mmCIF file of C-alpha atoms and ligand atoms in Angstrom:
data_model
loop_
_atom_site.group_PDB
_atom_site.id
_atom_site.type_symbol
_atom_site.label_atom_id
_atom_site.label_comp_id
_atom_site.label_asym_id
_atom_site.label_seq_id
_atom_site.Cartn_x
_atom_site.Cartn_y
_atom_site.Cartn_z
ATOM 1 C CA MET A 12 18.230 -6.669 5.506
ATOM 2 C CA THR A 13 17.652 -3.878 2.529
ATOM 3 C CA ARG A 14 19.342 -0.371 2.852
ATOM 4 C CA GLN A 15 17.616 2.521 3.408
ATOM 5 C CA ILE A 16 16.160 5.185 1.212
ATOM 6 C CA PHE A 17 13.993 8.914 2.493
ATOM 7 C CA VAL A 18 11.209 8.777 0.626
ATOM 8 C CA GLY A 19 10.589 13.270 1.700
ATOM 9 C CA GLY A 20 10.712 12.587 5.943
ATOM 10 C CA VAL A 21 9.556 8.732 5.258
ATOM 11 C CA PRO A 22 11.872 5.988 6.132
ATOM 12 C CA MET A 23 11.890 2.774 3.412
ATOM 13 C CA GLY A 24 13.701 -0.355 4.318
ATOM 14 C CA GLY A 25 16.827 -1.233 6.309
ATOM 15 C CA GLY A 26 13.647 -2.225 8.841
ATOM 16 C CA ALA A 27 11.864 0.697 8.845
ATOM 17 C CA PRO A 28 7.418 0.177 9.250
ATOM 18 C CA VAL A 29 6.116 -0.810 6.168
ATOM 19 C CA THR A 30 5.135 1.783 4.542
ATOM 20 C CA ILE A 31 1.056 2.180 2.214
ATOM 21 C CA GLN A 32 0.807 3.879 -0.911
ATOM 22 C CA SER A 33 -1.339 4.399 -3.028
ATOM 23 C CA MET A 34 -2.299 6.285 -6.321
ATOM 24 C CA THR A 35 -4.388 8.815 -7.243
ATOM 25 C CA ASN A 36 -6.879 8.431 -10.564
ATOM 26 C CA THR A 37 -7.806 12.331 -11.034
ATOM 27 C CA ARG A 38 -6.371 14.301 -14.117
ATOM 28 C CA THR A 39 -3.016 15.482 -11.944
ATOM 29 C CA ASP A 40 -3.144 18.574 -14.106
ATOM 30 C CA ASP A 41 -7.004 19.121 -12.123
ATOM 31 C CA VAL A 42 -5.272 20.516 -8.727
ATOM 32 C CA ALA A 43 -8.148 21.106 -6.902
ATOM 33 C CA ALA A 44 -9.248 17.365 -7.212
ATOM 34 C CA THR A 45 -6.141 15.167 -6.980
ATOM 35 C CA VAL A 46 -5.749 17.416 -3.719
ATOM 36 C CA ALA A 47 -8.977 16.873 -2.364
ATOM 37 C CA GLN A 48 -7.989 12.889 -3.115
ATOM 38 C CA ILE A 49 -5.005 12.991 -2.136
ATOM 39 C CA ARG A 50 -5.838 14.132 1.995
ATOM 40 C CA ARG A 51 -8.933 10.821 1.740
ATOM 41 C CA LEU A 52 -5.869 8.579 0.676
ATOM 42 C CA ALA A 53 -4.049 10.644 3.416
ATOM 43 C CA ALA A 54 -6.892 10.267 5.963
ATOM 44 C CA ALA A 55 -7.489 6.411 5.441
ATOM 45 C CA GLY A 56 -4.141 5.474 5.958
ATOM 46 C CA CYS A 57 -1.762 6.214 2.905
ATOM 47 C CA GLN A 58 1.640 7.160 3.837
ATOM 48 C CA ILE A 59 3.321 7.985 0.408
ATOM 49 C CA VAL A 60 1.689 9.189 -2.674
ATOM 50 C CA ARG A 61 1.869 8.561 -6.659
ATOM 51 C CA VAL A 62 0.605 10.741 -9.015
ATOM 52 C CA ALA A 63 0.661 10.315 -13.122
ATOM 53 C CA VAL A 64 2.259 12.886 -15.296
ATOM 54 C CA PRO A 65 1.367 11.989 -18.609
ATOM 55 C CA ASP A 66 2.474 15.718 -19.927
ATOM 56 C CA LEU A 67 3.780 18.567 -19.043
ATOM 57 C CA ALA A 68 0.204 20.198 -17.851
ATOM 58 C CA ALA A 69 0.794 16.950 -15.100
ATOM 59 C CA ALA A 70 4.620 18.459 -14.560
ATOM 60 C CA LYS A 71 3.172 21.854 -14.100
ATOM 61 C CA ALA A 72 1.107 20.780 -11.026
ATOM 62 C CA VAL A 73 2.962 19.196 -9.309
ATOM 63 C CA GLY A 74 4.733 22.053 -7.413
ATOM 64 C CA ALA A 75 1.264 22.957 -6.107
ATOM 65 C CA ILE A 76 -0.313 19.435 -5.234
ATOM 66 C CA LYS A 77 2.602 19.519 -3.264
ATOM 67 C CA GLU A 78 1.937 22.973 -1.407
ATOM 68 C CA GLN A 79 -1.405 21.238 -0.039
ATOM 69 C CA ILE A 80 -0.405 18.640 0.806
ATOM 70 C CA ASP A 81 1.298 17.133 3.603
ATOM 71 C CA ILE A 82 2.823 13.489 2.753
ATOM 72 C CA PRO A 83 5.738 12.497 0.307
ATOM 73 C CA LEU A 84 4.273 12.505 -3.085
ATOM 74 C CA VAL A 85 5.453 10.371 -6.164
ATOM 75 C CA VAL A 86 5.262 11.416 -9.897
ATOM 76 C CA ASP A 87 4.410 8.243 -12.251
ATOM 77 C CA ILE A 88 6.553 9.101 -15.899
ATOM 78 C CA HIS A 89 7.279 7.066 -18.356
ATOM 79 C CA PHE A 90 10.012 7.297 -21.122
ATOM 80 C CA ASP A 91 10.329 11.267 -20.769
ATOM 81 C CA TYR A 92 13.155 12.476 -18.602
ATOM 82 C CA LYS A 93 12.274 16.019 -19.450
ATOM 83 C CA LEU A 94 8.937 15.398 -17.620
ATOM 84 C CA ALA A 95 11.100 13.632 -15.026
ATOM 85 C CA LEU A 96 13.954 17.524 -14.969
ATOM 86 C CA GLU A 97 10.469 19.444 -13.624
ATOM 87 C CA CYS A 98 9.195 17.187 -11.728
ATOM 88 C CA VAL A 99 12.480 17.165 -9.889
ATOM 89 C CA ALA A 100 12.720 20.925 -10.348
ATOM 90 C CA ALA A 101 8.917 21.642 -8.594
ATOM 91 C CA GLY A 102 9.985 19.837 -5.439
ATOM 92 C CA CYS A 103 8.231 16.097 -5.268
ATOM 93 C CA ASP A 104 10.306 13.353 -3.061
ATOM 94 C CA LYS A 105 9.999 10.956 -5.611
ATOM 95 C CA VAL A 106 10.337 10.115 -9.262
ATOM 96 C CA ARG A 107 9.046 6.682 -10.946
ATOM 97 C CA ILE A 108 10.909 6.170 -14.279
ATOM 98 C CA ASN A 109 13.034 3.013 -16.058
ATOM 99 C CA PRO A 110 15.997 4.709 -16.740
ATOM 100 C CA GLY A 111 16.336 1.835 -19.766
ATOM 101 C CA ASN A 112 13.563 3.452 -21.415
ATOM 102 C CA ILE A 113 14.138 7.178 -21.229
ATOM 103 C CA GLY A 114 16.579 7.488 -24.845
ATOM 104 C CA GLY A 115 19.845 7.355 -23.886
ATOM 105 C CA GLU A 116 22.791 7.596 -21.214
ATOM 106 C CA ASP A 117 23.514 11.358 -21.242
ATOM 107 C CA ARG A 118 19.478 12.024 -19.957
ATOM 108 C CA VAL A 119 19.798 9.020 -17.101
ATOM 109 C CA ARG A 120 23.003 11.148 -15.573
ATOM 110 C CA GLN A 121 20.987 14.587 -16.082
ATOM 111 C CA VAL A 122 17.767 12.680 -14.074
ATOM 112 C CA ALA A 123 20.217 10.860 -12.090
ATOM 113 C CA ASP A 124 22.036 14.315 -11.094
ATOM 114 C CA ALA A 125 19.538 16.473 -10.345
ATOM 115 C CA CYS A 126 17.875 13.642 -8.368
ATOM 116 C CA ARG A 127 21.041 13.021 -6.313
ATOM 117 C CA GLN A 128 21.210 17.321 -5.770
ATOM 118 C CA LYS A 129 17.643 17.418 -4.207
ATOM 119 C CA GLY A 130 18.239 13.921 -2.610
ATOM 120 C CA ILE A 131 15.376 12.494 -4.460
ATOM 121 C CA PRO A 132 15.308 8.632 -4.982
ATOM 122 C CA ILE A 133 14.346 6.710 -8.162
ATOM 123 C CA ARG A 134 12.290 3.881 -8.039
ATOM 124 C CA ILE A 135 12.749 1.374 -11.156
ATOM 125 C CA GLY A 136 9.033 0.164 -11.798
ATOM 126 C CA VAL A 137 9.796 -3.218 -13.672
ATOM 127 C CA ASN A 138 6.444 -4.257 -14.744
ATOM 128 C CA GLY A 139 5.197 -7.939 -16.786
ATOM 129 C CA GLY A 140 3.508 -5.484 -19.399
ATOM 130 C CA SER A 141 6.112 -3.816 -20.165
ATOM 131 C CA LEU A 142 9.250 -5.812 -20.529
ATOM 132 C CA GLU A 143 11.788 -5.404 -22.795
ATOM 133 C CA LYS A 144 12.342 -7.589 -26.042
ATOM 134 C CA PRO A 145 15.663 -9.099 -26.221
ATOM 135 C CA ILE A 146 14.794 -9.585 -22.068
ATOM 136 C CA LEU A 147 11.764 -11.663 -23.148
ATOM 137 C CA ALA A 148 13.302 -14.042 -25.662
ATOM 138 C CA LYS A 149 15.869 -15.075 -23.647
ATOM 139 C CA TYR A 150 13.499 -16.460 -21.480
ATOM 140 C CA GLY A 151 10.770 -17.153 -23.541
ATOM 141 C CA GLY A 152 7.837 -14.404 -21.301
ATOM 142 C CA VAL A 153 7.716 -13.099 -17.978
ATOM 143 C CA THR A 154 9.426 -15.296 -15.708
ATOM 144 C CA PRO A 155 11.217 -14.413 -12.157
ATOM 145 C CA GLU A 156 14.742 -14.301 -14.010
ATOM 146 C CA ALA A 157 13.266 -11.858 -16.728
ATOM 147 C CA LEU A 158 11.946 -9.701 -14.063
ATOM 148 C CA VAL A 159 15.191 -9.595 -12.167
ATOM 149 C CA GLU A 160 17.073 -9.369 -15.316
ATOM 150 C CA SER A 161 15.296 -6.233 -16.293
ATOM 151 C CA ALA A 162 15.651 -4.360 -12.974
ATOM 152 C CA PHE A 163 19.132 -4.520 -13.037
ATOM 153 C CA GLY A 164 19.339 -4.082 -16.092
ATOM 154 C CA HIS A 165 18.078 -0.370 -14.960
ATOM 155 C CA ILE A 166 19.926 -0.422 -12.044
ATOM 156 C CA ARG A 167 23.388 -0.594 -13.371
ATOM 157 C CA LEU A 168 22.314 2.414 -15.982
ATOM 158 C CA LEU A 169 22.063 4.819 -12.104
ATOM 159 C CA GLU A 170 24.961 3.185 -10.818
ATOM 160 C CA LYS A 171 27.351 4.036 -13.518
ATOM 161 C CA PHE A 172 26.750 7.474 -12.938
ATOM 162 C CA GLY A 173 27.182 7.090 -9.048
ATOM 163 C CA PHE A 174 23.665 6.792 -8.658
ATOM 164 C CA THR A 175 22.341 4.378 -5.749
ATOM 165 C CA ASP A 176 18.954 6.144 -3.951
ATOM 166 C CA ILE A 177 16.832 3.580 -5.837
ATOM 167 C CA CYS A 178 13.855 1.006 -4.555
ATOM 168 C CA VAL A 179 12.870 -1.094 -7.109
ATOM 169 C CA SER A 180 9.553 -3.097 -7.723
ATOM 170 C CA LEU A 181 8.543 -6.209 -10.234
ATOM 171 C CA LYS A 182 5.106 -6.350 -10.624
ATOM 172 C CA SER A 183 3.251 -8.551 -12.969
ATOM 173 C CA SER A 184 -0.653 -9.600 -12.951
ATOM 174 C CA SER A 185 0.410 -13.517 -12.555
ATOM 175 C CA VAL A 186 0.795 -13.855 -8.281
ATOM 176 C CA PRO A 187 3.863 -16.598 -8.124
ATOM 177 C CA VAL A 188 5.840 -15.112 -10.644
ATOM 178 C CA THR A 189 5.891 -11.710 -8.807
ATOM 179 C CA MET A 190 6.390 -13.507 -5.660
ATOM 180 C CA ALA A 191 9.212 -15.528 -7.166
ATOM 181 C CA ALA A 192 10.355 -12.601 -8.614
ATOM 182 C CA TYR A 193 10.990 -10.595 -5.083
ATOM 183 C CA ARG A 194 12.432 -13.400 -3.343
ATOM 184 C CA LEU A 195 15.322 -13.292 -6.400
ATOM 185 C CA MET A 196 15.362 -10.052 -5.913
ATOM 186 C CA SER A 197 15.476 -10.494 -2.044
ATOM 187 C CA LYS A 198 18.427 -12.325 -2.726
ATOM 188 C CA LYS A 199 20.209 -10.508 -4.990
ATOM 189 C CA SER A 200 19.389 -7.312 -4.120
ATOM 190 C CA ASP A 201 19.788 -4.858 -1.177
ATOM 191 C CA TYR A 202 17.942 -2.089 -2.416
ATOM 192 C CA PRO A 203 13.914 -1.421 -0.985
ATOM 193 C CA LEU A 204 11.472 -3.361 -1.896
ATOM 194 C CA HIS A 205 8.070 -1.748 -3.422
ATOM 195 C CA LEU A 206 5.688 -4.489 -3.398
ATOM 196 C CA GLY A 207 2.723 -4.297 -5.395
ATOM 197 C CA VAL A 208 0.087 -7.193 -7.845
ATOM 198 C CA THR A 209 -0.259 -5.576 -10.961
ATOM 199 C CA GLU A 210 -3.670 -5.759 -12.929
ATOM 200 C CA THR A 211 -5.475 -7.304 -10.320
ATOM 201 C CA GLY A 212 -9.017 -6.276 -11.394
ATOM 202 C CA THR A 213 -11.774 -5.798 -9.389
ATOM 203 C CA PRO A 214 -11.628 -5.576 -5.796
ATOM 204 C CA ARG A 215 -12.991 -8.890 -4.914
ATOM 205 C CA MET A 216 -10.136 -10.898 -6.782
ATOM 206 C CA GLY A 217 -7.826 -7.971 -6.187
ATOM 207 C CA ILE A 218 -7.627 -7.988 -3.388
ATOM 208 C CA LEU A 219 -7.029 -11.820 -2.932
ATOM 209 C CA LYS A 220 -4.425 -11.640 -5.182
ATOM 210 C CA SER A 221 -2.803 -8.389 -3.281
ATOM 211 C CA ALA A 222 -3.670 -10.587 0.232
ATOM 212 C CA VAL A 223 -1.745 -13.420 -1.124
ATOM 213 C CA GLY A 224 1.146 -12.143 -3.400
ATOM 214 C CA ILE A 225 1.624 -9.157 -1.404
ATOM 215 C CA GLY A 226 0.717 -10.374 2.223
ATOM 216 C CA GLY A 227 2.685 -13.234 1.298
ATOM 217 C CA LEU A 228 5.717 -11.865 0.324
ATOM 218 C CA LEU A 229 5.632 -9.627 3.513
ATOM 219 C CA ALA A 230 5.395 -12.627 5.946
ATOM 220 C CA LEU A 231 8.721 -13.869 4.744
ATOM 221 C CA GLY A 232 10.003 -10.516 5.455
ATOM 222 C CA ILE A 233 10.203 -9.663 2.224
ATOM 223 C CA GLY A 234 9.160 -5.914 1.503
ATOM 224 C CA ASP A 235 9.568 -2.209 2.553
ATOM 225 C CA THR A 236 6.815 -0.791 0.876
ATOM 226 C CA MET A 237 3.205 -1.483 -1.148
ATOM 227 C CA ARG A 238 0.520 -0.159 -3.389
ATOM 228 C CA VAL A 239 -2.455 -2.660 -3.698
ATOM 229 C CA SER A 240 -3.845 -1.778 -7.682
ATOM 230 C CA LEU A 241 -7.193 -2.188 -7.448
ATOM 231 C CA SER A 242 -9.455 -0.886 -9.934
ATOM 232 C CA ALA A 243 -11.395 1.060 -7.999
ATOM 233 C CA ASP A 244 -11.494 4.196 -5.322
ATOM 234 C CA PRO A 245 -7.880 4.013 -4.583
ATOM 235 C CA VAL A 246 -9.060 4.866 -0.745
ATOM 236 C CA GLU A 247 -10.451 0.816 -0.717
ATOM 237 C CA GLU A 248 -6.553 0.491 -2.321
ATOM 238 C CA VAL A 249 -5.740 1.580 1.443
ATOM 239 C CA TYR A 250 -8.289 -0.352 3.462
ATOM 240 C CA ALA A 251 -6.621 -3.116 1.710
ATOM 241 C CA ALA A 252 -2.863 -2.490 2.306
ATOM 242 C CA ARG A 253 -4.077 -1.502 6.102
ATOM 243 C CA ASP A 254 -5.674 -4.867 6.548
ATOM 244 C CA ILE A 255 -3.120 -6.778 4.644
ATOM 245 C CA LEU A 256 -0.254 -5.630 6.945
ATOM 246 C CA LYS A 257 -2.409 -6.634 9.798
ATOM 247 C CA ALA A 258 -3.270 -10.228 8.174
ATOM 248 C CA ALA A 259 1.060 -10.976 7.644
ATOM 249 C CA GLY A 260 1.319 -10.068 11.377
ATOM 250 C CA VAL A 261 3.344 -6.824 10.029
ATOM 251 C CA ARG A 262 1.694 -3.646 11.636
ATOM 252 C CA LYS A 263 -0.064 -4.562 15.217
ATOM 253 C CA ASP A 264 -1.314 -1.124 15.057
ATOM 254 C CA GLY A 265 -5.167 -0.078 14.370
ATOM 255 C CA PRO A 266 -8.206 -1.883 15.837
ATOM 256 C CA GLU A 267 -8.456 -5.814 14.706
ATOM 257 C CA LEU A 268 -11.402 -7.589 14.631
ATOM 258 C CA VAL A 269 -12.616 -10.619 15.082
ATOM 259 C CA ALA A 270 -16.048 -12.048 14.105
ATOM 260 C CA CYS A 271 -17.590 -15.697 14.507
ATOM 261 C CA PRO A 272 -19.041 -17.240 11.181
ATOM 262 C CA THR A 273 -22.331 -17.462 12.056
ATOM 263 C CA CYS A 274 -23.587 -21.174 12.540
ATOM 264 C CA GLY A 275 -27.446 -22.441 13.534
ATOM 265 C CA ARG A 276 -26.825 -21.035 17.345
ATOM 266 C CA THR A 277 -26.818 -17.444 15.768
ATOM 267 C CA ARG A 278 -29.940 -15.720 16.916
ATOM 268 C CA ILE A 279 -28.885 -11.854 15.660
ATOM 269 C CA ASP A 280 -28.266 -10.367 13.083
ATOM 270 C CA LEU A 281 -24.295 -11.317 13.527
ATOM 271 C CA ILE A 282 -23.250 -10.660 9.806
ATOM 272 C CA GLY A 283 -25.245 -6.968 9.465
ATOM 273 C CA LEU A 284 -23.459 -6.037 13.093
ATOM 274 C CA ALA A 285 -19.579 -7.571 12.334
ATOM 275 C CA ASN A 286 -20.444 -5.263 8.433
ATOM 276 C CA GLU A 287 -21.229 -1.932 10.455
ATOM 277 C CA VAL A 288 -18.629 -2.724 13.619
ATOM 278 C CA GLU A 289 -16.164 -3.180 10.660
ATOM 279 C CA GLU A 290 -17.104 -0.163 8.667
ATOM 280 C CA ARG A 291 -17.140 1.920 11.870
ATOM 281 C CA LEU A 292 -13.728 0.919 12.730
ATOM 282 C CA LYS A 293 -12.550 2.075 10.116
ATOM 283 C CA SER A 294 -11.098 5.848 11.438
ATOM 284 C CA VAL A 295 -10.041 4.261 14.919
ATOM 285 C CA ASP A 296 -6.691 3.776 15.369
ATOM 286 C CA LYS A 297 -6.732 2.067 18.633
ATOM 287 C CA PRO A 298 -4.175 -0.789 19.089
ATOM 288 C CA ILE A 299 -7.047 -3.520 20.042
ATOM 289 C CA THR A 300 -9.467 -6.503 19.700
ATOM 290 C CA VAL A 301 -12.814 -6.047 18.797
ATOM 291 C CA ALA A 302 -15.263 -9.123 18.974
ATOM 292 C CA VAL A 303 -18.183 -9.648 17.652
ATOM 293 C CA MET A 304 -19.742 -13.059 18.782
ATOM 294 C CA GLY A 305 -22.759 -14.729 17.983
ATOM 295 C CA CYS A 306 -24.046 -16.891 20.311
ATOM 296 C CA ALA A 307 -23.245 -17.549 24.406
ATOM 297 C CA VAL A 308 -20.917 -20.995 23.377
ATOM 298 C CA ASN A 309 -17.834 -19.471 22.238
ATOM 299 C CA GLY A 310 -18.943 -16.266 22.523
ATOM 300 C CA PRO A 311 -17.665 -14.826 25.874
ATOM 301 C CA GLY A 312 -14.946 -16.824 25.919
ATOM 302 C CA GLU A 313 -13.731 -15.198 22.118
ATOM 303 C CA ALA A 314 -14.885 -11.718 23.788
ATOM 304 C CA SER A 315 -13.292 -12.384 26.696
ATOM 305 C CA ALA A 316 -9.716 -12.664 25.255
ATOM 306 C CA ALA A 317 -10.329 -9.351 23.550
ATOM 307 C CA ASP A 318 -10.483 -5.844 24.831
ATOM 308 C CA VAL A 319 -14.398 -5.325 23.982
ATOM 309 C CA GLY A 320 -16.683 -7.114 22.387
ATOM 310 C CA ILE A 321 -20.148 -8.365 21.835
ATOM 311 C CA ALA A 322 -21.766 -11.590 22.548
ATOM 312 C CA GLY A 323 -25.002 -12.465 20.874
ATOM 313 C CA GLY A 324 -28.830 -13.416 22.945
ATOM 314 C CA VAL A 325 -31.737 -13.976 21.626
ATOM 315 C CA GLY A 326 -32.407 -10.432 19.779
ATOM 316 C CA GLU A 327 -29.955 -8.869 22.035
ATOM 317 C CA GLY A 328 -26.286 -8.893 23.075
ATOM 318 C CA LEU A 329 -23.643 -8.848 25.532
ATOM 319 C CA LEU A 330 -21.385 -6.027 25.886
ATOM 320 C CA PHE A 331 -18.052 -7.458 27.437
ATOM 321 C CA ARG A 332 -14.993 -5.338 28.452
ATOM 322 C CA LYS A 333 -11.565 -6.648 28.920
ATOM 323 C CA GLY A 334 -12.761 -10.354 30.233
ATOM 324 C CA GLU A 335 -16.360 -8.523 32.278
ATOM 325 C CA ILE A 336 -19.399 -8.204 30.855
ATOM 326 C CA VAL A 337 -20.474 -4.368 31.168
ATOM 327 C CA LYS A 338 -24.278 -4.947 30.517
ATOM 328 C CA LYS A 339 -27.031 -6.562 28.370
ATOM 329 C CA VAL A 340 -28.110 -4.169 25.583
ATOM 330 C CA PRO A 341 -30.937 -4.706 22.527
ATOM 331 C CA GLN A 342 -29.683 -5.398 19.468
ATOM 332 C CA GLU A 343 -30.213 -2.044 17.770
ATOM 333 C CA ALA A 344 -28.120 0.166 20.503
ATOM 334 C CA LEU A 345 -25.534 -2.663 20.647
ATOM 335 C CA VAL A 346 -22.793 -0.800 17.801
ATOM 336 C CA ASP A 347 -23.395 2.284 19.614
ATOM 337 C CA GLU A 348 -22.371 1.045 22.944
ATOM 338 C CA LEU A 349 -19.695 -1.086 21.561
ATOM 339 C CA PHE A 350 -18.629 2.492 20.531
ATOM 340 C CA ALA A 351 -19.042 4.093 22.697
ATOM 341 C CA LEU A 352 -16.805 1.802 24.873
ATOM 342 C CA ILE A 353 -14.269 1.403 22.741
ATOM 343 C CA GLU A 354 -14.335 5.761 22.502
ATOM 344 C CA GLU A 355 -13.398 4.903 27.000
ATOM 345 C CA LEU A 356 -10.398 2.260 26.527
HETATM 346 S S1 LIG B 14 -19.935 -17.609 18.123
HETATM 347 FE FE1 LIG B 14 -21.903 -19.550 18.989
HETATM 348 S S2 LIG B 14 -22.657 -18.403 16.700
HETATM 349 FE FE2 LIG B 14 -20.529 -17.752 16.240
HETATM 350 S S3 LIG B 14 -20.043 -19.414 14.944
HETATM 351 FE FE3 LIG B 14 -19.795 -19.833 17.047
HETATM 352 S S4 LIG B 14 -21.683 -20.618 18.165
HETATM 353 FE FE4 LIG B 14 -22.051 -20.228 16.205
#
């Protein structure tokens, strides 16, 4: 088991529930746009949010953003320790910075001391795309061992100044390399692990890569927090993260949709219905199973095992509630009737 740290009030590691993170893609110095996006992310289920801090204007916006949001705020900083100090003073809840890249031990000490004083953890974010040259040369490229060695280099710098309020990520764009790196790290260290596969691309492959990589690790019991990286509206990252947690069997809250694949027996627009139900379930957080089945062969059986369900007929469907037929409903009213039933649960 990993040790536990706190990001704002949110526990990470030590058996705490795996948290969902995302990152804004607004300009951080545009406070209104960033706050609006963070609120959308939080409403979708994001529990910790990260903003890029590339310059002083962004760092100066952190305080104002923090005042207007309800979830912990992480600042993402590359190289510039002064930006980290600025953000810590402004009240951020976590700093993502790699201490080996900030230009000397005195700077590492200053960042470590500032964070310690405020109880702010640091995430060491190792990324396959920016591994140190000597490590790349030693391992002949981005390997799991190379990622882990890089992480330990940064960790030792912080530990040298007595700082252990740390979590670690080891991202690469290769799913097998990422998975092997986290597995290796989890054997060698008990710092909480932030899971992610990086640069996964647009949603179709991105979600698949993240599901295999992050979901596979979660199913092995590895990982304390996660971010799905997609070239998309970040709200999509949060939805994908929720689905991965559910598919990996890690999170049992929220609804689960069971839908049949359709076949030659289907006489109702099952795919349309399933998509509509899935969309509308995004705003439901009850831990229920909802079945959307195409016909009377398997439909009633599956639908009756669910809390609520639909089994299709010819242009109409049966509505089930905990194994009991509630009524027959014309196709156009099925989804509304289903959600009326979900409301009652
Ligand atoms: S539930 Fe019915 S329609 Fe759906 S795949 Fe099974 S047999 Fe086909």
